[in-house]
Amino acid sequence: MTLRFHWFLPTTGDSRALIGGGHSIPRGVGRPQPRPGTADQVRPPDIDYLAQIARSAEQLGFEAVLTPTGTWCEDAWLVTAALLRETSRLKFLVAFRPGFVSPTLAAQMAATYQRISRGRLLLNVVTGGDSAEQRRFGDHLPHAERYARTDEFLSIVRGAWSGEPYDFKGEHYHVEGAMVARPPEPPPEIYFGGSSQAAGPVAARHVDVYLTWGEPPDQVAEKIAWIRGLAAERGREPRFGIRLHTISRDTSEAAWAEADRLLGGLDPSHIEQAQRTLAASESVGQRRMVRLHEKYRASGSARDLEIHPGLWAGVGLVRGGAGTALVGSHTEVADLIERYAALGIEEFILSGYPHLEEAYWFGEGVLPELRRRGVAGDPWGPRTTA
């Protein structure tokens, strides 16, 4: 099994400090306040900076970049479309929410994107776990019904891509003759995550890649077994991916020193406010992330939040969504990646603060180590040196 690696576009902003906000956390919570003698300035998500990250990710050998969705993010479709001409091979994993656009229109948008990008679109379907965020966009469905709608939505999208008029009548959608002018070739792969009982059957029926946040290996193994079993009942075999942050350095001591620096830059009041917000989330996966921070104490060390050897829960103190990081030397991080791979994880969607510099630490430190071990390929083919 050859592992695939992707990076992240911080369309809510970036910094040398941990940034909260976005992912259901109110704007301003967790934003670093520059301290005397530090460089913890917020980097706005302007197109030139995002292009710099995208070009670097492509150069370093990441296959794709995930672009998030939400109130505090720049729009994922527009940003990534603008970056197509800044890159030549990099794929874009575009996050979007069913229910905010019609499924036939989404199928048309994806088909167009796939043609103009020459096959560089991947789709990350985000059902939504925060009711306040959903209401902001006019969506008032309860949590379980949102997954039922996603189920219908994906049925119509795939039907519209089939090349034949597609009829569908369900509880949430009724379409007649749904289709696109030209089916996308290849159809964009669909990525999806969800830890609730309502999410499992949707993943089993529709997704190409099931995503989990970076929980300890034993918990990830349980999720994989759950989805694999549901999919097998339907004759399907999805792939599995994981969403993590990374702090990789030449030595373990240097990596943990960086984790301590990030932790020390957090305002305890921001942590408290962010955790209150995240604890109220309807997302089962988010609640699982919140439980990983139980060992946090003000003025503690980063190691207090090491929930598995090399897995650090500090990011999730102020950030919703993915809240854990791989921390250690390049060799140690590679070891933990192989541990997840042994469970069945094939794709790793990674990020780090700041995203530009951490892409280089991982791309120049960990990826070569994994290639030496024969578990990671180069999506752009053999490299040559002058």
PDB file of C-alpha atoms in Angstrom, residues 222-380:
ATOM      1  CA  GLU A 222     -12.676   0.935  15.896  1.00  0.00           C
ATOM      2  CA  LYS A 223     -13.943   3.531  13.410  1.00  0.00           C
ATOM      3  CA  ILE A 224     -12.340   1.786  10.474  1.00  0.00           C
ATOM      4  CA  ALA A 225     -13.862  -1.555  11.479  1.00  0.00           C
ATOM      5  CA  TRP A 226     -17.290   0.091  11.855  1.00  0.00           C
ATOM      6  CA  ILE A 227     -17.303   1.747   8.417  1.00  0.00           C
ATOM      7  CA  ARG A 228     -15.628  -1.212   6.714  1.00  0.00           C
ATOM      8  CA  GLY A 229     -18.352  -3.508   8.040  1.00  0.00           C
ATOM      9  CA  LEU A 230     -21.188  -1.229   6.905  1.00  0.00           C
ATOM     10  CA  ALA A 231     -19.611  -0.826   3.463  1.00  0.00           C
ATOM     11  CA  ALA A 232     -19.042  -4.567   3.053  1.00  0.00           C
ATOM     12  CA  GLU A 233     -22.772  -5.141   3.533  1.00  0.00           C
ATOM     13  CA  ARG A 234     -23.269  -2.972   0.432  1.00  0.00           C
ATOM     14  CA  GLY A 235     -20.458  -4.548  -1.571  1.00  0.00           C
ATOM     15  CA  ARG A 236     -18.184  -1.499  -1.269  1.00  0.00           C
ATOM     16  CA  GLU A 237     -14.598  -0.999  -0.098  1.00  0.00           C
ATOM     17  CA  PRO A 238     -13.853   2.664   0.683  1.00  0.00           C
ATOM     18  CA  ARG A 239     -10.381   3.906   1.466  1.00  0.00           C
ATOM     19  CA  PHE A 240      -9.601   5.563   4.797  1.00  0.00           C
ATOM     20  CA  GLY A 241      -7.902   8.848   5.587  1.00  0.00           C
ATOM     21  CA  ILE A 242      -6.999  10.848   8.684  1.00  0.00           C
ATOM     22  CA  ARG A 243      -6.801  14.590   9.423  1.00  0.00           C
ATOM     23  CA  LEU A 244      -3.860  15.642  11.611  1.00  0.00           C
ATOM     24  CA  HIS A 245      -1.510  18.512  12.349  1.00  0.00           C
ATOM     25  CA  THR A 246       2.225  17.956  12.464  1.00  0.00           C
ATOM     26  CA  ILE A 247       5.248  19.289  14.334  1.00  0.00           C
ATOM     27  CA  SER A 248       8.272  17.473  12.939  1.00  0.00           C
ATOM     28  CA  ARG A 249      11.864  18.464  13.686  1.00  0.00           C
ATOM     29  CA  ASP A 250      15.363  17.059  13.402  1.00  0.00           C
ATOM     30  CA  THR A 251      15.162  15.903  17.033  1.00  0.00           C
ATOM     31  CA  SER A 252      12.324  14.931  19.341  1.00  0.00           C
ATOM     32  CA  GLU A 253      13.438  17.578  21.855  1.00  0.00           C
ATOM     33  CA  ALA A 254      13.166  20.327  19.250  1.00  0.00           C
ATOM     34  CA  ALA A 255       9.678  19.203  18.228  1.00  0.00           C
ATOM     35  CA  TRP A 256       8.364  19.161  21.799  1.00  0.00           C
ATOM     36  CA  ALA A 257       9.999  22.527  22.464  1.00  0.00           C
ATOM     37  CA  GLU A 258       7.948  23.893  19.555  1.00  0.00           C
ATOM     38  CA  ALA A 259       4.787  22.351  21.032  1.00  0.00           C
ATOM     39  CA  ASP A 260       5.610  24.026  24.358  1.00  0.00           C
ATOM     40  CA  ARG A 261       6.091  27.355  22.564  1.00  0.00           C
ATOM     41  CA  LEU A 262       2.696  27.054  20.869  1.00  0.00           C
ATOM     42  CA  LEU A 263       0.996  26.086  24.119  1.00  0.00           C
ATOM     43  CA  GLY A 264       2.642  28.941  26.001  1.00  0.00           C
ATOM     44  CA  GLY A 265       1.276  31.464  23.514  1.00  0.00           C
ATOM     45  CA  LEU A 266      -2.363  30.607  24.241  1.00  0.00           C
ATOM     46  CA  ASP A 267      -4.514  32.891  26.352  1.00  0.00           C
ATOM     47  CA  PRO A 268      -6.238  30.783  29.076  1.00  0.00           C
ATOM     48  CA  SER A 269      -9.423  32.825  28.696  1.00  0.00           C
ATOM     49  CA  HIS A 270      -9.490  32.035  24.984  1.00  0.00           C
ATOM     50  CA  ILE A 271      -9.046  28.348  25.749  1.00  0.00           C
ATOM     51  CA  GLU A 272     -11.952  28.437  28.180  1.00  0.00           C
ATOM     52  CA  GLN A 273     -14.231  30.227  25.744  1.00  0.00           C
ATOM     53  CA  ALA A 274     -13.284  27.967  22.831  1.00  0.00           C
ATOM     54  CA  GLN A 275     -13.845  24.812  24.865  1.00  0.00           C
ATOM     55  CA  ARG A 276     -17.295  25.995  25.964  1.00  0.00           C
ATOM     56  CA  THR A 277     -18.224  26.562  22.333  1.00  0.00           C
ATOM     57  CA  LEU A 278     -16.852  23.229  21.161  1.00  0.00           C
ATOM     58  CA  ALA A 279     -18.484  21.282  23.991  1.00  0.00           C
ATOM     59  CA  ALA A 280     -21.870  22.503  22.754  1.00  0.00           C
ATOM     60  CA  SER A 281     -21.323  21.088  19.270  1.00  0.00           C
ATOM     61  CA  GLU A 282     -23.771  18.516  17.942  1.00  0.00           C
ATOM     62  CA  SER A 283     -20.901  16.792  16.126  1.00  0.00           C
ATOM     63  CA  VAL A 284     -20.046  13.444  17.709  1.00  0.00           C
ATOM     64  CA  GLY A 285     -16.542  13.677  16.279  1.00  0.00           C
ATOM     65  CA  GLN A 286     -16.050  17.133  17.773  1.00  0.00           C
ATOM     66  CA  ARG A 287     -17.157  15.927  21.192  1.00  0.00           C
ATOM     67  CA  ARG A 288     -14.644  13.088  20.892  1.00  0.00           C
ATOM     68  CA  MET A 289     -11.943  15.674  20.149  1.00  0.00           C
ATOM     69  CA  VAL A 290     -12.915  17.756  23.183  1.00  0.00           C
ATOM     70  CA  ARG A 291     -12.568  14.748  25.490  1.00  0.00           C
ATOM     71  CA  LEU A 292      -8.918  14.420  24.462  1.00  0.00           C
ATOM     72  CA  HIS A 293      -8.043  17.639  26.329  1.00  0.00           C
ATOM     73  CA  GLU A 294      -8.959  16.489  29.813  1.00  0.00           C
ATOM     74  CA  LYS A 295      -5.350  16.668  31.019  1.00  0.00           C
ATOM     75  CA  TYR A 296      -4.980  20.347  30.173  1.00  0.00           C
ATOM     76  CA  ARG A 297      -3.932  22.647  32.997  1.00  0.00           C
ATOM     77  CA  ALA A 298      -2.812  26.240  32.775  1.00  0.00           C
ATOM     78  CA  SER A 299       0.981  26.670  32.895  1.00  0.00           C
ATOM     79  CA  GLY A 300       1.406  22.959  32.211  1.00  0.00           C
ATOM     80  CA  SER A 301       3.770  21.448  29.662  1.00  0.00           C
ATOM     81  CA  ALA A 302       2.948  20.199  26.195  1.00  0.00           C
ATOM     82  CA  ARG A 303       3.643  16.640  27.330  1.00  0.00           C
ATOM     83  CA  ASP A 304       0.607  16.827  29.631  1.00  0.00           C
ATOM     84  CA  LEU A 305      -1.502  16.650  26.460  1.00  0.00           C
ATOM     85  CA  GLU A 306       0.318  13.715  24.872  1.00  0.00           C
ATOM     86  CA  ILE A 307      -2.585  11.268  24.550  1.00  0.00           C
ATOM     87  CA  HIS A 308      -0.578   8.563  22.761  1.00  0.00           C
ATOM     88  CA  PRO A 309       3.184   8.446  22.144  1.00  0.00           C
ATOM     89  CA  GLY A 310       3.813  11.237  19.645  1.00  0.00           C
ATOM     90  CA  LEU A 311       0.155  12.364  19.448  1.00  0.00           C
ATOM     91  CA  TRP A 312      -0.508  15.796  20.996  1.00  0.00           C
ATOM     92  CA  ALA A 313      -3.983  17.214  21.699  1.00  0.00           C
ATOM     93  CA  GLY A 314      -2.915  20.833  22.239  1.00  0.00           C
ATOM     94  CA  VAL A 315      -4.137  22.227  18.926  1.00  0.00           C
ATOM     95  CA  GLY A 316      -7.748  21.460  19.785  1.00  0.00           C
ATOM     96  CA  LEU A 317      -7.680  23.728  22.821  1.00  0.00           C
ATOM     97  CA  VAL A 318      -8.561  26.690  20.605  1.00  0.00           C
ATOM     98  CA  ARG A 319      -9.381  25.136  17.244  1.00  0.00           C
ATOM     99  CA  GLY A 320     -12.454  23.226  16.187  1.00  0.00           C
ATOM    100  CA  GLY A 321     -12.201  20.237  13.917  1.00  0.00           C
ATOM    101  CA  ALA A 322      -8.868  18.456  13.807  1.00  0.00           C
ATOM    102  CA  GLY A 323      -7.274  19.022  17.193  1.00  0.00           C
ATOM    103  CA  THR A 324      -4.286  16.674  17.407  1.00  0.00           C
ATOM    104  CA  ALA A 325      -0.762  16.796  16.042  1.00  0.00           C
ATOM    105  CA  LEU A 326       1.995  14.319  15.297  1.00  0.00           C
ATOM    106  CA  VAL A 327       4.973  15.552  17.346  1.00  0.00           C
ATOM    107  CA  GLY A 328       8.518  14.235  17.279  1.00  0.00           C
ATOM    108  CA  SER A 329      11.617  13.737  15.193  1.00  0.00           C
ATOM    109  CA  HIS A 330      11.131  12.994  11.516  1.00  0.00           C
ATOM    110  CA  THR A 331      11.748   9.322  12.250  1.00  0.00           C
ATOM    111  CA  GLU A 332       9.273   9.263  15.154  1.00  0.00           C
ATOM    112  CA  VAL A 333       6.578  10.970  13.105  1.00  0.00           C
ATOM    113  CA  ALA A 334       7.176   8.485  10.284  1.00  0.00           C
ATOM    114  CA  ASP A 335       6.847   5.641  12.797  1.00  0.00           C
ATOM    115  CA  LEU A 336       3.450   6.891  13.993  1.00  0.00           C
ATOM    116  CA  ILE A 337       2.268   7.344  10.415  1.00  0.00           C
ATOM    117  CA  GLU A 338       3.170   3.726   9.752  1.00  0.00           C
ATOM    118  CA  ARG A 339       1.239   2.761  12.886  1.00  0.00           C
ATOM    119  CA  TYR A 340      -1.883   4.377  11.436  1.00  0.00           C
ATOM    120  CA  ALA A 341      -1.177   2.861   8.026  1.00  0.00           C
ATOM    121  CA  ALA A 342      -1.092  -0.594   9.587  1.00  0.00           C
ATOM    122  CA  LEU A 343      -4.682  -0.010  10.713  1.00  0.00           C
ATOM    123  CA  GLY A 344      -5.786   0.748   7.152  1.00  0.00           C
ATOM    124  CA  ILE A 345      -5.231   4.513   6.846  1.00  0.00           C
ATOM    125  CA  GLU A 346      -4.043   5.284   3.314  1.00  0.00           C
ATOM    126  CA  GLU A 347      -4.385   9.065   3.112  1.00  0.00           C
ATOM    127  CA  PHE A 348      -3.030  11.719   5.478  1.00  0.00           C
ATOM    128  CA  ILE A 349      -4.335  15.300   5.373  1.00  0.00           C
ATOM    129  CA  LEU A 350      -1.854  17.374   7.347  1.00  0.00           C
ATOM    130  CA  SER A 351      -1.279  20.944   8.477  1.00  0.00           C
ATOM    131  CA  GLY A 352       0.834  22.940  10.907  1.00  0.00           C
ATOM    132  CA  TYR A 353       1.459  26.438  12.230  1.00  0.00           C
ATOM    133  CA  PRO A 354       2.512  28.273  10.214  1.00  0.00           C
ATOM    134  CA  HIS A 355       1.397  26.257   7.204  1.00  0.00           C
ATOM    135  CA  LEU A 356       4.123  27.433   4.864  1.00  0.00           C
ATOM    136  CA  GLU A 357       7.067  26.596   7.117  1.00  0.00           C
ATOM    137  CA  GLU A 358       5.587  23.367   8.498  1.00  0.00           C
ATOM    138  CA  ALA A 359       4.987  22.092   4.966  1.00  0.00           C
ATOM    139  CA  TYR A 360       8.749  22.274   4.470  1.00  0.00           C
ATOM    140  CA  TRP A 361       9.582  20.601   7.802  1.00  0.00           C
ATOM    141  CA  PHE A 362       7.358  17.651   6.890  1.00  0.00           C
ATOM    142  CA  GLY A 363       8.068  17.634   3.164  1.00  0.00           C
ATOM    143  CA  GLU A 364      11.840  17.741   3.584  1.00  0.00           C
ATOM    144  CA  GLY A 365      12.035  15.661   6.781  1.00  0.00           C
ATOM    145  CA  VAL A 366       9.293  13.039   6.979  1.00  0.00           C
ATOM    146  CA  LEU A 367       8.346  12.405   3.350  1.00  0.00           C
ATOM    147  CA  PRO A 368      11.909  11.412   2.328  1.00  0.00           C
ATOM    148  CA  GLU A 369      12.044   9.041   5.315  1.00  0.00           C
ATOM    149  CA  LEU A 370       8.764   7.407   4.299  1.00  0.00           C
ATOM    150  CA  ARG A 371      10.002   7.085   0.712  1.00  0.00           C
ATOM    151  CA  ARG A 372      13.151   5.393   1.953  1.00  0.00           C
ATOM    152  CA  ARG A 373      10.910   2.915   3.767  1.00  0.00           C
ATOM    153  CA  GLY A 374       8.964   2.289   0.582  1.00  0.00           C
ATOM    154  CA  VAL A 375       5.549   3.303   1.973  1.00  0.00           C
ATOM    155  CA  ALA A 376       5.216   6.698   0.270  1.00  0.00           C
ATOM    156  CA  GLY A 377       5.567   7.425  -3.393  1.00  0.00           C
ATOM    157  CA  ASP A 378       6.062  10.672  -5.232  1.00  0.00           C
ATOM    158  CA  PRO A 379       2.826  11.794  -6.937  1.00  0.00           C
ATOM    159  CA  TRP A 380       4.852  13.684  -9.536  1.00  0.00           C
TER     160      TRP A 380
END
